[in-house]
Amino acid sequence: MHKVIYDTDPGVDDAMALLFLHRHPDIDLLGVTTVFGNASVETTTRNALFLKREWGIPCPVAKGASVTFDPSRQERAWPTWVHGVNGLGDIDVPETVDISPDPRPAYQFIIDTVRANPGEVTLVAVGRMTNLALALKHDPDIARLVKDVVIMGGSFYVPGNVSPVAEANIHGDPEAADVVMTAAWKVVVVGLDVTAVTTMSRSYLGEMAKSGGKSVQLLNDLSQSYIDFYKHAVEDGMMVHDSCACVYVVAPELFETITGSVRVVCGGIADGQTIVKPDGKRFPPGDWDNLPSQIVCTGIQSEKVIDLIRDAILTA
Ligand code: BDR
Ligand code: CA
């Protein structure tokens, strides 16, 4: 059983990944922590609570960061053209949900839960890395107590999606991402190299909804405008970025990987770029030296990943 804390900014693809984690038989979802990104943290937290209620998810939801790790960074507009104004594809979502979040801020929830389960917790982070960086700042020792960290973010040998070199989750808080990549814990980076080629078609999701009942119909409804957004890149379908990171937890054999130290560019025109120095490559002394070797995904068996997502979600 994999004990997981899911750090997320729901978010349409975040919602699919949440249902996957909730339903996969080998995952014990200990908590959901929210972060700003696809919308404000008020909105992403409300969305997480809404999905918790609709899908009967028992674990707590803890509200996280509302601004970047370095608070002097200027916030940009929320990507409403991707995830809708309400972060869930502008389906009907109540203003408030009558469930209270956990009283602790997300970083404290992460620290407490990791300390209560030493060596056992996988952090799956699919939004900006702010909560994870804050947890490390408040309690650096948790790095050695976490089992592993699996993130959706970055792009290495393919273009970014918010600039030619930067992916949204990293670009949204580069300083936090650099803290996470360079900490003394094992990070698996599931970036656009593998998520941009892992797409689910509208009809495939529609078929899932037919057999999955009300809960999968909700997922289908909230995904429709996100699928419309992706028409520039996907033939009537969507990239399922965040679910790919969740699949890695249970089926790492579906991914090709390299190892090396990873840094994040902070500032300038390449703000948010992720760069790996592959292990074994020799360079003069530089900024990648003496850092932990992380795992970077470079290949994926997309069809198997998509089927695995479907099978888990349809496990009622
Ligand atoms: C990432 O950015 C967000 O739009 C998605 O939820 C995903 O986590 C993809 O770049
Ligand atoms: Ca996300």
Coordinates of C-alpha atoms and ligand atoms in Angstrom, one line a residue:
M1 CA 0.0 0.0 0.0
H2 CA 1.3 3.4 -0.9
K3 CA 0.6 6.2 1.6
V4 CA 0.1 9.4 -0.3
I5 CA -0.4 13.1 0.4
Y6 CA -1.8 14.7 -2.7
D7 CA -0.7 18.4 -3.1
T8 CA -2.9 19.9 -5.8
D9 CA -4.5 23.0 -7.4
P10 CA -7.8 21.6 -8.8
G11 CA -7.9 22.1 -11.7
V12 CA -9.4 19.8 -14.2
D13 CA -6.6 17.3 -14.7
D14 CA -6.0 17.5 -10.9
A15 CA -9.6 16.3 -10.4
M16 CA -9.1 13.2 -12.5
A17 CA -5.9 12.5 -10.6
L18 CA -7.8 12.9 -7.3
L19 CA -10.4 10.3 -8.3
F20 CA -7.6 8.0 -9.5
L21 CA -5.8 8.2 -6.1
H22 CA -9.0 7.8 -4.2
R23 CA -10.1 4.7 -6.1
H24 CA -6.8 2.9 -6.8
P25 CA -6.7 -0.2 -4.5
D26 CA -3.0 0.1 -3.7
I27 CA -3.2 3.8 -2.6
D28 CA -4.0 5.0 0.9
L29 CA -4.8 8.7 0.4
L30 CA -3.8 10.3 3.8
G31 CA -4.6 13.8 2.9
V32 CA -5.1 16.5 0.2
T33 CA -3.2 19.7 0.4
T34 CA -4.2 22.7 -1.8
V35 CA -2.1 25.4 -3.4
F36 CA -2.8 28.4 -5.7
G37 CA -2.1 27.9 -9.4
N38 CA -4.9 27.0 -11.6
A39 CA -7.0 29.4 -9.5
S40 CA -6.6 31.2 -6.2
V41 CA -6.1 29.0 -3.2
E42 CA -9.6 29.9 -1.9
T43 CA -11.0 28.5 -5.1
T44 CA -8.7 25.4 -5.4
T45 CA -9.6 24.6 -1.7
R46 CA -13.3 25.0 -2.3
N47 CA -12.9 22.7 -5.3
A48 CA -11.0 20.0 -3.3
L49 CA -13.7 20.1 -0.7
F50 CA -16.5 19.9 -3.3
L51 CA -14.8 16.9 -4.9
K52 CA -14.3 15.3 -1.5
R53 CA -18.0 15.6 -0.8
E54 CA -19.2 14.5 -4.3
W55 CA -16.8 11.5 -4.4
G56 CA -17.0 10.5 -0.7
I57 CA -13.3 11.0 -0.1
P58 CA -12.7 10.4 3.6
C59 CA -9.2 12.1 4.0
P60 CA -8.8 15.7 5.2
V61 CA -8.2 18.7 3.0
A62 CA -5.7 21.2 4.2
K63 CA -5.5 24.7 2.7
G64 CA -2.0 25.8 1.5
A65 CA -0.1 28.6 0.0
S66 CA -1.7 31.6 -1.6
V67 CA 1.5 33.3 -2.8
T68 CA 4.9 32.2 -4.1
F69 CA 7.7 31.0 -1.8
D70 CA 9.5 34.3 -2.5
P71 CA 6.5 36.6 -1.9
S72 CA 8.0 39.5 -3.8
R73 CA 7.2 37.7 -7.1
Q74 CA 4.5 39.3 -9.1
E75 CA 1.4 37.1 -9.5
R76 CA 0.0 36.7 -13.0
A77 CA -3.6 36.1 -14.0
W78 CA -5.1 32.7 -13.2
P79 CA -5.3 30.5 -16.3
T80 CA -9.1 30.7 -16.7
W81 CA -8.9 29.9 -20.4
V82 CA -7.6 26.4 -19.4
H83 CA -9.5 25.4 -16.2
G84 CA -12.4 27.9 -16.3
V85 CA -13.0 30.8 -13.9
N86 CA -14.0 28.4 -11.1
G87 CA -11.1 26.0 -11.8
L88 CA -13.4 23.1 -12.6
G89 CA -14.4 23.9 -16.2
D90 CA -17.1 26.3 -15.1
I91 CA -19.6 23.6 -14.3
D92 CA -22.0 24.4 -11.4
V93 CA -20.0 24.4 -8.2
P94 CA -21.5 25.9 -5.0
E95 CA -19.8 29.1 -3.7
T96 CA -19.0 27.2 -0.5
V97 CA -19.1 23.6 0.6
D98 CA -20.3 22.7 4.2
I99 CA -17.1 20.8 5.1
S100 CA -14.3 22.4 7.0
P101 CA -10.7 22.1 5.9
D102 CA -8.2 20.7 8.3
P103 CA -7.2 23.6 10.7
R104 CA -3.5 23.4 9.9
P105 CA -1.9 25.1 6.9
A106 CA -0.8 22.6 4.3
Y107 CA 2.9 22.7 5.1
Q108 CA 2.1 21.8 8.7
F109 CA -0.2 19.0 7.7
I110 CA 2.6 17.6 5.5
I111 CA 5.1 17.8 8.3
D112 CA 2.8 16.2 10.9
T113 CA 1.7 13.4 8.6
V114 CA 5.2 12.6 7.5
R115 CA 6.4 12.6 11.1
A116 CA 3.6 10.2 12.1
N117 CA 4.5 7.8 9.2
P118 CA 8.3 8.0 9.0
G119 CA 9.8 6.6 5.8
E120 CA 6.3 5.7 4.4
V121 CA 4.8 8.8 2.8
T122 CA 4.9 9.6 -0.9
L123 CA 4.2 13.3 -1.7
V124 CA 2.5 13.6 -5.0
A125 CA 2.7 17.3 -6.0
V126 CA 0.9 18.4 -9.1
G127 CA 0.7 22.2 -8.6
R128 CA 3.2 24.7 -7.7
M129 CA 5.8 23.4 -5.3
T130 CA 5.2 26.1 -2.7
N131 CA 3.7 23.9 0.1
L132 CA 6.6 21.4 -0.2
A133 CA 9.2 24.1 -0.1
L134 CA 7.5 25.6 3.0
A135 CA 7.4 22.2 4.7
L136 CA 11.2 21.9 4.1
K137 CA 11.8 25.4 5.3
H138 CA 9.8 24.8 8.6
D139 CA 11.2 21.3 9.2
P140 CA 14.2 20.5 7.0
D141 CA 14.5 17.1 8.7
I142 CA 11.4 15.8 6.9
A143 CA 13.5 15.3 3.8
R144 CA 14.9 12.1 5.2
L145 CA 11.5 11.0 6.6
V146 CA 9.6 11.2 3.3
K147 CA 9.6 8.0 1.2
D148 CA 9.7 9.8 -2.1
V149 CA 8.3 12.9 -3.9
V150 CA 6.6 12.5 -7.3
I151 CA 5.9 15.8 -9.0
M152 CA 4.1 16.8 -12.2
G153 CA 6.1 19.7 -13.5
G154 CA 8.9 20.8 -15.8
S155 CA 10.1 20.0 -19.3
F156 CA 13.5 18.8 -20.3
Y157 CA 13.8 17.7 -23.9
V158 CA 10.5 19.2 -25.1
P159 CA 9.2 22.8 -25.1
G160 CA 7.4 24.3 -22.1
N161 CA 3.7 25.2 -22.1
V162 CA 3.9 28.8 -20.6
S163 CA 7.1 29.8 -22.3
P164 CA 9.3 28.0 -24.8
V165 CA 11.2 26.6 -21.9
A166 CA 9.0 26.6 -18.9
E167 CA 6.1 24.4 -17.7
A168 CA 3.2 26.0 -15.7
N169 CA 3.7 24.4 -12.3
I170 CA 7.4 25.2 -12.2
H171 CA 7.0 28.6 -13.8
G172 CA 4.4 29.6 -11.2
D173 CA 7.0 29.3 -8.4
P174 CA 10.5 28.6 -9.6
E175 CA 12.2 29.3 -6.3
A176 CA 10.0 26.7 -4.6
A177 CA 10.7 24.2 -7.3
D178 CA 14.4 24.7 -7.0
V179 CA 14.2 24.0 -3.3
V180 CA 12.3 20.8 -3.9
M181 CA 14.6 19.5 -6.6
T182 CA 17.7 20.1 -4.7
A183 CA 16.6 18.8 -1.2
A184 CA 18.0 15.6 0.2
W185 CA 15.0 13.5 -0.8
K186 CA 14.2 11.4 -3.8
V187 CA 12.2 13.3 -6.4
V188 CA 10.7 11.8 -9.5
V189 CA 10.0 14.5 -12.1
V190 CA 7.0 13.7 -14.4
G191 CA 7.1 16.6 -16.8
L192 CA 5.8 17.5 -20.2
D193 CA 8.3 15.1 -21.9
V194 CA 5.8 12.4 -20.9
T195 CA 2.5 14.1 -20.0
A196 CA 2.1 16.0 -23.2
V197 CA 2.0 12.8 -25.2
T198 CA -0.4 11.1 -22.8
T199 CA -3.9 12.1 -23.9
M200 CA -7.4 10.9 -23.3
S201 CA -10.0 11.5 -26.0
R202 CA -13.4 12.9 -25.4
S203 CA -15.0 9.7 -26.5
Y204 CA -12.9 7.6 -24.2
L205 CA -13.9 9.7 -21.2
G206 CA -17.5 9.6 -22.4
E207 CA -17.4 5.8 -22.5
M208 CA -16.0 5.8 -19.0
A209 CA -18.8 8.1 -17.8
K210 CA -21.4 5.7 -19.3
S211 CA -20.3 2.8 -17.1
G212 CA -19.0 4.8 -14.1
G213 CA -22.2 6.4 -12.9
K214 CA -22.6 9.8 -11.3
S215 CA -19.1 10.3 -10.1
V216 CA -17.5 9.7 -13.5
Q217 CA -20.2 11.8 -15.1
L218 CA -19.1 14.7 -12.9
L219 CA -15.5 14.2 -14.1
N220 CA -16.7 14.1 -17.7
D221 CA -18.7 17.3 -17.3
L222 CA -16.0 19.3 -15.7
S223 CA -13.5 18.1 -18.4
Q224 CA -15.4 19.3 -21.4
S225 CA -14.1 22.9 -21.7
Y226 CA -10.6 21.7 -20.9
I227 CA -10.9 19.4 -23.8
D228 CA -12.0 22.3 -25.9
F229 CA -9.0 24.3 -24.8
Y230 CA -6.7 21.5 -26.0
K231 CA -7.9 21.5 -29.5
H232 CA -4.7 23.4 -30.6
A233 CA -2.7 20.3 -29.6
V234 CA -4.8 17.2 -29.2
E235 CA -7.4 15.7 -31.5
D236 CA -10.6 16.0 -29.5
G237 CA -9.0 15.1 -26.2
M238 CA -6.8 16.3 -23.4
M239 CA -3.5 15.9 -21.8
V240 CA -3.9 14.2 -18.4
H241 CA -0.8 15.7 -16.9
D242 CA -1.5 15.2 -13.2
S243 CA -2.7 11.6 -13.4
C244 CA 0.6 10.6 -15.0
A245 CA 2.4 11.5 -11.8
C246 CA -0.1 9.4 -9.8
V247 CA 0.3 6.5 -12.2
Y248 CA 4.1 6.6 -11.6
V249 CA 3.5 5.7 -7.9
V250 CA 1.8 2.4 -8.8
A251 CA 3.4 1.6 -12.1
P252 CA 6.9 3.1 -12.5
E253 CA 7.7 0.3 -15.1
L254 CA 5.5 2.3 -17.6
F255 CA 8.1 5.1 -17.7
E256 CA 11.6 5.5 -19.1
T257 CA 13.8 7.6 -16.8
I258 CA 17.3 9.1 -16.5
T259 CA 18.9 10.3 -13.3
G260 CA 20.8 13.4 -12.5
S261 CA 20.8 16.6 -10.5
V262 CA 18.0 19.1 -11.4
R263 CA 18.0 22.9 -11.1
V264 CA 15.4 25.4 -11.9
V265 CA 16.2 28.8 -13.6
C266 CA 14.9 31.6 -11.3
G267 CA 14.5 34.9 -13.2
G268 CA 15.3 36.2 -16.7
I269 CA 13.8 35.0 -20.0
A270 CA 14.2 31.4 -19.1
D271 CA 12.4 31.8 -15.7
G272 CA 11.1 28.4 -14.6
Q273 CA 13.1 26.3 -16.9
T274 CA 14.1 22.9 -15.5
I275 CA 17.5 21.6 -16.4
V276 CA 19.0 18.2 -15.6
K277 CA 22.7 17.3 -15.5
P278 CA 22.5 13.6 -16.4
D279 CA 24.6 11.4 -14.1
G280 CA 27.9 10.5 -15.8
K281 CA 28.1 13.6 -18.0
R282 CA 31.2 15.5 -17.2
F283 CA 31.2 19.3 -17.1
P284 CA 33.5 21.9 -15.4
P285 CA 32.5 22.7 -11.8
G286 CA 29.0 24.3 -11.8
D287 CA 25.6 24.8 -10.2
W288 CA 24.6 21.1 -10.5
D289 CA 27.5 19.8 -8.4
N290 CA 27.1 17.9 -5.1
L291 CA 23.3 17.7 -5.3
P292 CA 21.1 14.7 -5.0
S293 CA 20.5 12.6 -8.1
Q294 CA 16.8 12.8 -9.0
I295 CA 14.8 10.7 -11.4
V296 CA 13.5 12.4 -14.6
C297 CA 10.9 10.8 -16.8
T298 CA 11.8 10.8 -20.5
G299 CA 9.5 8.2 -21.9
I300 CA 6.1 6.7 -21.2
Q301 CA 3.8 3.9 -22.4
S302 CA 0.9 6.3 -22.9
E303 CA -1.8 3.8 -23.9
K304 CA -1.2 1.6 -20.9
V305 CA -1.1 4.6 -18.6
I306 CA -4.5 5.8 -20.0
D307 CA -6.0 2.4 -19.6
L308 CA -4.7 2.1 -16.0
I309 CA -6.3 5.5 -15.2
R310 CA -9.6 4.2 -16.6
D311 CA -9.4 0.9 -14.7
A312 CA -8.7 2.6 -11.4
I313 CA -11.4 5.2 -11.8
L314 CA -14.0 2.6 -12.8
T315 CA -13.1 0.5 -9.7
A316 CA -16.1 1.6 -7.7
Ligands
BDR1 C1 0.1 21.5 -15.1 O1 -0.4 22.9 -15.0 C2 -1.8 22.8 -14.7 O2 -2.5 23.5 -15.7 C3 -2.2 21.4 -14.7 O3 -3.1 21.1 -13.7 C4 -1.0 20.6 -14.5 O4 -0.7 20.4 -13.2 C5 0.5 21.2 -16.6 O5 1.5 22.1 -17.0
CA2 CA -2.3 20.7 -11.4

